[in-house]
Coordinates of C-alpha atoms and ligand atoms in Angstrom, one line a residue:
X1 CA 17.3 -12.1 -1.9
X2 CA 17.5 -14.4 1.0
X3 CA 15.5 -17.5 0.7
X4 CA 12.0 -16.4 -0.8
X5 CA 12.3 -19.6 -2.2
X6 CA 12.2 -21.5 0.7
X7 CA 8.8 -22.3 2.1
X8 CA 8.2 -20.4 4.9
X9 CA 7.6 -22.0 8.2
X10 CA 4.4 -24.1 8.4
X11 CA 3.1 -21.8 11.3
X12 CA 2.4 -18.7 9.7
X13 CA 4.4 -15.0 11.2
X14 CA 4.4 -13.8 8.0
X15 CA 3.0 -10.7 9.3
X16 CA 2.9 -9.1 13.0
X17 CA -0.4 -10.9 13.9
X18 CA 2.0 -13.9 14.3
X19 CA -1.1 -16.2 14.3
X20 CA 1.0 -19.5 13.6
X21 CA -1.7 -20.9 11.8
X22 CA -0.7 -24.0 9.5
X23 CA -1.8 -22.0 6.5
X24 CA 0.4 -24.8 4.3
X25 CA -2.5 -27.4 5.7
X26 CA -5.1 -24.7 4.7
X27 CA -5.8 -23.6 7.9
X28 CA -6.1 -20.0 8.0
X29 CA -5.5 -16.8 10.3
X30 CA -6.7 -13.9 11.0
X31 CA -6.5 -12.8 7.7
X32 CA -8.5 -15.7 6.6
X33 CA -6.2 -17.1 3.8
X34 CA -4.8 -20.4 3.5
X35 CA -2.4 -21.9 1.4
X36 CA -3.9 -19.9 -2.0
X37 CA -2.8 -16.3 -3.8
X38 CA -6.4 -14.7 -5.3
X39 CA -6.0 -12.1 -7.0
X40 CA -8.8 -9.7 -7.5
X41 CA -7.9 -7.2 -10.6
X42 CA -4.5 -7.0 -12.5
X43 CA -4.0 -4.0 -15.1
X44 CA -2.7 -0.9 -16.1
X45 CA -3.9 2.2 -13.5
X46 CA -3.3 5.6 -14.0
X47 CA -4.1 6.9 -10.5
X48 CA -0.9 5.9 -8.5
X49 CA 1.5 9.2 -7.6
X50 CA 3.1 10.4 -10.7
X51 CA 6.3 8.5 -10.6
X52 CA 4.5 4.9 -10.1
X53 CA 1.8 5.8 -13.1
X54 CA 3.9 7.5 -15.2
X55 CA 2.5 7.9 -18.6
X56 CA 1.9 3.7 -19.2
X57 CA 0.5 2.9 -16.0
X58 CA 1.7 0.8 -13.4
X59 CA 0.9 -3.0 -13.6
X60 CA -1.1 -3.6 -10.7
X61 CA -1.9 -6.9 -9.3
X62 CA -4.3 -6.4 -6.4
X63 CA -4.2 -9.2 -4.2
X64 CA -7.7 -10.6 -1.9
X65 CA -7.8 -10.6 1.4
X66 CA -5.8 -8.1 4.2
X67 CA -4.4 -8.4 7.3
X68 CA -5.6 -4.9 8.5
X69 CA -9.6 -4.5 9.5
X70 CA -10.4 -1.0 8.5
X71 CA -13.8 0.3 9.2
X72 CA -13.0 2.4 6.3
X73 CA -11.6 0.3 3.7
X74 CA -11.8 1.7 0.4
X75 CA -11.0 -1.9 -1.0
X76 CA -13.4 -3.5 1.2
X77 CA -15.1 -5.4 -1.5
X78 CA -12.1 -7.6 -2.1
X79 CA -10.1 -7.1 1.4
X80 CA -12.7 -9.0 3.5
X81 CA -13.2 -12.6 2.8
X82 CA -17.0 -13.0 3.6
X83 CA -17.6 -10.1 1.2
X84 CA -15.0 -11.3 -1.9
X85 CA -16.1 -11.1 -5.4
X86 CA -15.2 -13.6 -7.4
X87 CA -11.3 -13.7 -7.6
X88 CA -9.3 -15.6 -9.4
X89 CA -6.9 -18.2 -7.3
X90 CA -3.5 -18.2 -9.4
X91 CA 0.2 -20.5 -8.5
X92 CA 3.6 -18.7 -8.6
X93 CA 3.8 -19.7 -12.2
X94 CA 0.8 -17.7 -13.2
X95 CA 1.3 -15.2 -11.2
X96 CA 4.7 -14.9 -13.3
X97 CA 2.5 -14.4 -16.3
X98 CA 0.6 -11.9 -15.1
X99 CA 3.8 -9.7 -14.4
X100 CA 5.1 -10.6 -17.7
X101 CA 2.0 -10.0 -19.2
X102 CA 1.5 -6.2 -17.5
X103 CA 5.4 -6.0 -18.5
X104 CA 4.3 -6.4 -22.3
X105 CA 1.4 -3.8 -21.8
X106 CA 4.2 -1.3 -21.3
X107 CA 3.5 -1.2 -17.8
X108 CA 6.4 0.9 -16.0
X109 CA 6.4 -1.3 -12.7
X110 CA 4.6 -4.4 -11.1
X111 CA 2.2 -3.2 -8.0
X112 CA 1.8 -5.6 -5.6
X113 CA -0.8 -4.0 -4.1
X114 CA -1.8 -5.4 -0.3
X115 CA 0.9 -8.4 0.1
X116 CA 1.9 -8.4 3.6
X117 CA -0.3 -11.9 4.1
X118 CA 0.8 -13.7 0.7
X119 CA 4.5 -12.3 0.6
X120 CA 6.0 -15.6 0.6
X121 CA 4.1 -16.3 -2.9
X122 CA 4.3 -13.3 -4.2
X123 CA 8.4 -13.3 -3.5
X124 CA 8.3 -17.0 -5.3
X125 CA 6.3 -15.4 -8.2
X126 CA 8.6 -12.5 -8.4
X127 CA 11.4 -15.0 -9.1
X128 CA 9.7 -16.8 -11.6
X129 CA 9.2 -13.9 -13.2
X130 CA 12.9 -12.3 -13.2
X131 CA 14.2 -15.8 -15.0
X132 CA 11.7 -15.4 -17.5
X133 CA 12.5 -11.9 -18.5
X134 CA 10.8 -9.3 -16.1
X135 CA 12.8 -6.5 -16.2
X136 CA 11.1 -3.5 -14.5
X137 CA 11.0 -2.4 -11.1
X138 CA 8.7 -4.5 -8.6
X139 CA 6.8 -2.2 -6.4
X140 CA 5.7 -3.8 -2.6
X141 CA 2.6 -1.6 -2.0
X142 CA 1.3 -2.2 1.6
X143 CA -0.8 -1.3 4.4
X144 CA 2.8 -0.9 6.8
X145 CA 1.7 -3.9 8.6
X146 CA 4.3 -6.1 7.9
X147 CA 7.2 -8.1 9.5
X148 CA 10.5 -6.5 10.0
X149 CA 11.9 -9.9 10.2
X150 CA 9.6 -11.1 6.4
X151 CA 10.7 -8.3 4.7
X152 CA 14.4 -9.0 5.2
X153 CA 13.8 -12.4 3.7
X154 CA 13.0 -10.9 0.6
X155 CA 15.5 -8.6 0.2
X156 CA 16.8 -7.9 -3.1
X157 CA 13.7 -9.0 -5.1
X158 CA 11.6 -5.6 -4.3
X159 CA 12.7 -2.2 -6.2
X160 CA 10.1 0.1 -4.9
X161 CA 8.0 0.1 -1.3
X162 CA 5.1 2.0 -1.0
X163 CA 3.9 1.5 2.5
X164 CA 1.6 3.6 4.8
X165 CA 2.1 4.5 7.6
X166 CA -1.4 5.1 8.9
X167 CA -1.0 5.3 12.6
X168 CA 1.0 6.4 15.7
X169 CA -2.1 6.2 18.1
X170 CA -2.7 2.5 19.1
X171 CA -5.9 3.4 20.5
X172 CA -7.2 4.4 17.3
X173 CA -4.7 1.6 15.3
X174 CA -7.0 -0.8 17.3
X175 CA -10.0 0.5 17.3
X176 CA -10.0 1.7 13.5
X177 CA -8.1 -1.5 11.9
X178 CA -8.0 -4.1 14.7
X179 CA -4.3 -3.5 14.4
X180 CA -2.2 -4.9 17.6
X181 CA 1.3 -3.3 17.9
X182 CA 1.3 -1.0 15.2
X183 CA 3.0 2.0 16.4
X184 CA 5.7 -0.2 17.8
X185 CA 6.2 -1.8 14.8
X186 CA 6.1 0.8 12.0
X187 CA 9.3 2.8 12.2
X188 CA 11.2 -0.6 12.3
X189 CA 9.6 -1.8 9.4
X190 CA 10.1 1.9 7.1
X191 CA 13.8 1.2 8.5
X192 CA 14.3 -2.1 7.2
X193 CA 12.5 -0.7 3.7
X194 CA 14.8 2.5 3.4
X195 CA 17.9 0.2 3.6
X196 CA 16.7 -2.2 1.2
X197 CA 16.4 0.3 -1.4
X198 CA 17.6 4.2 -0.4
X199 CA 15.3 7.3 -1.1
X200 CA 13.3 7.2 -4.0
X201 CA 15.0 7.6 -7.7
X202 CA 13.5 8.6 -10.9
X203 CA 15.1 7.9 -14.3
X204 CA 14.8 10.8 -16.8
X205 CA 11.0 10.3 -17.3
X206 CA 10.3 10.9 -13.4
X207 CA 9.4 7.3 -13.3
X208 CA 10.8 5.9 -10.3
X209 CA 13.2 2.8 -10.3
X210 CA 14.0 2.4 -7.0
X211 CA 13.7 3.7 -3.5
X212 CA 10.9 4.6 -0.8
X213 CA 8.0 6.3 -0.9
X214 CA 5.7 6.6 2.4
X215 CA 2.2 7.5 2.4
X216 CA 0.0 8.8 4.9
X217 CA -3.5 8.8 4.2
X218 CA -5.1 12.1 6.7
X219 CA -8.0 10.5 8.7
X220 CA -11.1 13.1 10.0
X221 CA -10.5 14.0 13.0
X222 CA -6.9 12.8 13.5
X223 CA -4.7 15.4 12.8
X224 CA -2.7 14.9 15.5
X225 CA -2.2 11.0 14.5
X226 CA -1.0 12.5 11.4
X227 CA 1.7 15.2 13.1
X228 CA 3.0 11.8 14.8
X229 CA 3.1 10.0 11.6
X230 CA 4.6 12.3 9.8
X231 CA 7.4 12.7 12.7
X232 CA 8.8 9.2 12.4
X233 CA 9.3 9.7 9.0
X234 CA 11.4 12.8 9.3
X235 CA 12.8 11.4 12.4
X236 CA 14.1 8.4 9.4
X237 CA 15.1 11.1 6.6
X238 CA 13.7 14.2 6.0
X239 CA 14.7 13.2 2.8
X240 CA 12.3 10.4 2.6
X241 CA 9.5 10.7 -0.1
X242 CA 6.0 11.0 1.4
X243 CA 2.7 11.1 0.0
X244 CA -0.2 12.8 2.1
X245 CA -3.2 11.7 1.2
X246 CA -6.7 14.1 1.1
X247 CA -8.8 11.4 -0.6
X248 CA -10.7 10.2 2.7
X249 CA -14.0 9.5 1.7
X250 CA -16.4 7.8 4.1
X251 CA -16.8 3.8 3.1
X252 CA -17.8 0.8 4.5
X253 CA -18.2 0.8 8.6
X254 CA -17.2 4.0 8.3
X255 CA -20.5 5.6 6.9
X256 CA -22.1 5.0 10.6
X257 CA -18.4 5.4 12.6
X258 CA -18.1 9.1 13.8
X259 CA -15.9 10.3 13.4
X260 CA -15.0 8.7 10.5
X261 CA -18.3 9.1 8.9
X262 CA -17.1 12.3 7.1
X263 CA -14.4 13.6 4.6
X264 CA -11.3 15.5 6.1
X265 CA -11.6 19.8 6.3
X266 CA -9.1 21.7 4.2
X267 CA -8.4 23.2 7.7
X268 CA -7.5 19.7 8.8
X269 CA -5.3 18.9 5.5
X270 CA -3.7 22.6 5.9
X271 CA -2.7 21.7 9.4
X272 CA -1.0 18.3 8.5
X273 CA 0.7 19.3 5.6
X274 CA 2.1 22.4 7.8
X275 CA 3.3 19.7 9.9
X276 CA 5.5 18.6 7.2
X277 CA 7.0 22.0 5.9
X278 CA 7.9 22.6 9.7
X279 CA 9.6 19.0 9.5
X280 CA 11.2 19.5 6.1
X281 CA 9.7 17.0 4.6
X282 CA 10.3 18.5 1.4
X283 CA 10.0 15.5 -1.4
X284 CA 5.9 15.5 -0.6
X285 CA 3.2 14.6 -2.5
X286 CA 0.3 16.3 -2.4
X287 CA -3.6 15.8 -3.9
X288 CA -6.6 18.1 -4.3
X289 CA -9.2 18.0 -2.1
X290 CA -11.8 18.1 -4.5
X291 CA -11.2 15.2 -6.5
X292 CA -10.9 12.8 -3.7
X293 CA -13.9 10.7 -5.4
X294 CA -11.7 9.8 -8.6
X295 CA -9.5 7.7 -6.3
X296 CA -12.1 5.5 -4.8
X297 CA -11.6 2.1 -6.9
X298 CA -15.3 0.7 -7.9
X299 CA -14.6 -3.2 -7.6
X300 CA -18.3 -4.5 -9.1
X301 CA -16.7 -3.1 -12.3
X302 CA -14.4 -5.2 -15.2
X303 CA -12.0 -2.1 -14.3
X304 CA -12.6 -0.5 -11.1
X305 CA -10.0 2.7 -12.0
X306 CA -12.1 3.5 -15.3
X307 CA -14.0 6.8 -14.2
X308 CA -11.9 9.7 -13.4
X309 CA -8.3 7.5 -13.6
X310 CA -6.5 10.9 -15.6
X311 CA -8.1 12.9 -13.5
X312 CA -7.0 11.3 -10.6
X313 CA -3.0 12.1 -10.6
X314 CA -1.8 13.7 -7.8
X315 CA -0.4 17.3 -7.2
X316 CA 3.4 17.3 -7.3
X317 CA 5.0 19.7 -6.1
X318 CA 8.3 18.0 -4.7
X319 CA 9.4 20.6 -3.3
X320 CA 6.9 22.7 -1.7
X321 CA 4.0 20.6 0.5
X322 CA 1.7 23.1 0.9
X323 CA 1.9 24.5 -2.9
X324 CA -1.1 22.2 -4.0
X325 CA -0.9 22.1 -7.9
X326 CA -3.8 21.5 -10.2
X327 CA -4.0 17.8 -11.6
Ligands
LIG1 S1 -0.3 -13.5 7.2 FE1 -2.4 -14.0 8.0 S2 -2.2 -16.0 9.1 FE2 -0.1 -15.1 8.8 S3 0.3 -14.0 10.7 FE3 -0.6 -12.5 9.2 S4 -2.8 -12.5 9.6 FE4 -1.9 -14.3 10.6

């Protein structure tokens, strides 16, 4: 690690929005954050690709607030500020708890799940929490918006990242999630992951320890976005770990924002995870189209994951993208 510990500048890059707001002041950017960590749920979820969830669950800590705008957000109750249920507004200290807490529950990992806009904190936390006896792997789980020039600051103290990479349009990076420079940005920062921590490993379980694992999630009406996607990863290793995702489901803006206003065809699916075989993308992870409801998270309830969480582990058929098995 390489000065998490160090407050970050006052003028906040944490993230490629670059706003240089004085978020240490409390002023915030576009993300809407000042100097606080909320945290909207922290438990055990079952519904992570099989070698996050394993057979305990992965201890995940979702964090408020985003740095992306997505029209179809499927966390939008606790990614938007004006809409945030209550959450709970915890210090590096507590923070440590929580991951030692999950860490008691059996949990195989800590999920940081959207941290690109409270990195700084969460790296802090992560600390606190490695002198007081965490032990297993922390997982950086983001939207792929991030810093090139953040996440080397905190090498050393993340085991697993789990980024998207959601576009390689920046028409529809823009118009979709407000996202400025994303497609130049992306392949830099899935660089700077892989040699943090190499391909994805698995202990004898299948649980992973260590390594990368990309996801895409297949958009209606995007398949080409997708082929492009799924190019840069190859293009890193077509060794790297990737998980396509079918679970689209029409939320927020979305509902009224064609085309997004519908679920993804098995034709489109078909074609994108062709795409990968062609690629040899072989270490691909795979879900049913017709349990794409079971991963929607419900956050107006205690445990948003509670319907549907078995149900919702993905396919996994490592070595064969397009052989779909049943969950
Ligand atoms: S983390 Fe927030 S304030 Fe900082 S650059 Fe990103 S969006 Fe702006």
């Amino acid at each position: 690690m390489n000065g998490a510990t160090t407050d970050p500048p006052s003028q906040c890059h944490d993230c490629p929005r670059r706003c240089g707001a004085d978020r240490r002041a409390g002023r915030s950017g576009f993300c809407r954050l000042g100097d606080e960590t909320p945290i909207a749920w922290a438990g055990l979820h079952f519904g992570e690709e099989p070698p996050i969830s394993g057979t305990n669950g992965s201890g995940t800590i979702f964090f408020a607030g985003c740095n992306l705008r997505c029209v179809y957000c499927q966390n939008h109750a606790i990614s938007t500020p004006l809409s945030f249920r209550p959450f709970r507004e915890v210090t590096p200290e507590e923070l440590a708890s929580e991951m030692l807490r999950l860490q008691d529950e059996g949990a195989h990992n800590i999920n940081f799940v959207s941290p690109s806009h409270v990195v700084f904190r969460m790296a802090r936390a992560v600390e606190t929490a490695r002198r007081r006896g965490l032990t297993i792997p922390v997982v950086y789980n983001s939207n792929g918006y991030d810093s090139p020039e953040t996440l080397r600051t905190i090498r050393g103290l993340v085991d697993i990242y789990l980024p998207d990479i959601k576009y390689m349009d920046d028409s529809i990076a823009l118009r979709f999630s407000r996202a400025v420079g994303y497609t130049d940005m992306i392949g830099a920062v899935l660089a700077e992951m892989l040699d943090q921590v190499g391909h994805l490993e698995t202990d004898e379980r299948g649980i992973a320890v260590r390594g990368l694992l990309v996801r895409h999630l297949v958009l209606p009406g995007q398949v080409e976005n997708s082929r492009k996607c799924l190019r840069v990863v190859a293009a890193l290793s077509p060794r790297t770990s990737v998980s396509i995702l079918s679970q689209y489901s029409p939320r927020h803006r979305a509902c009224s924002f064609p085309p997004l206003d519908r679920p993804i065809t098995d034709r489109e699916y078909d074609a994108v995870l062709e795409e990968a075989l062609d690629l040899g993308l072989e270490n691909a992870f795979v879900q049913e189209l017709d349990s794409r409801e079971n991963y929607l998270p419900d956050f107006t309830r205690e445990n948003p994951f509670d319907a549907g969480a078995a149900a919702a582990r993905r396919s996994f058929p490592p070595r064969s993208p397009t052989g779909r098995g049943s969950s």
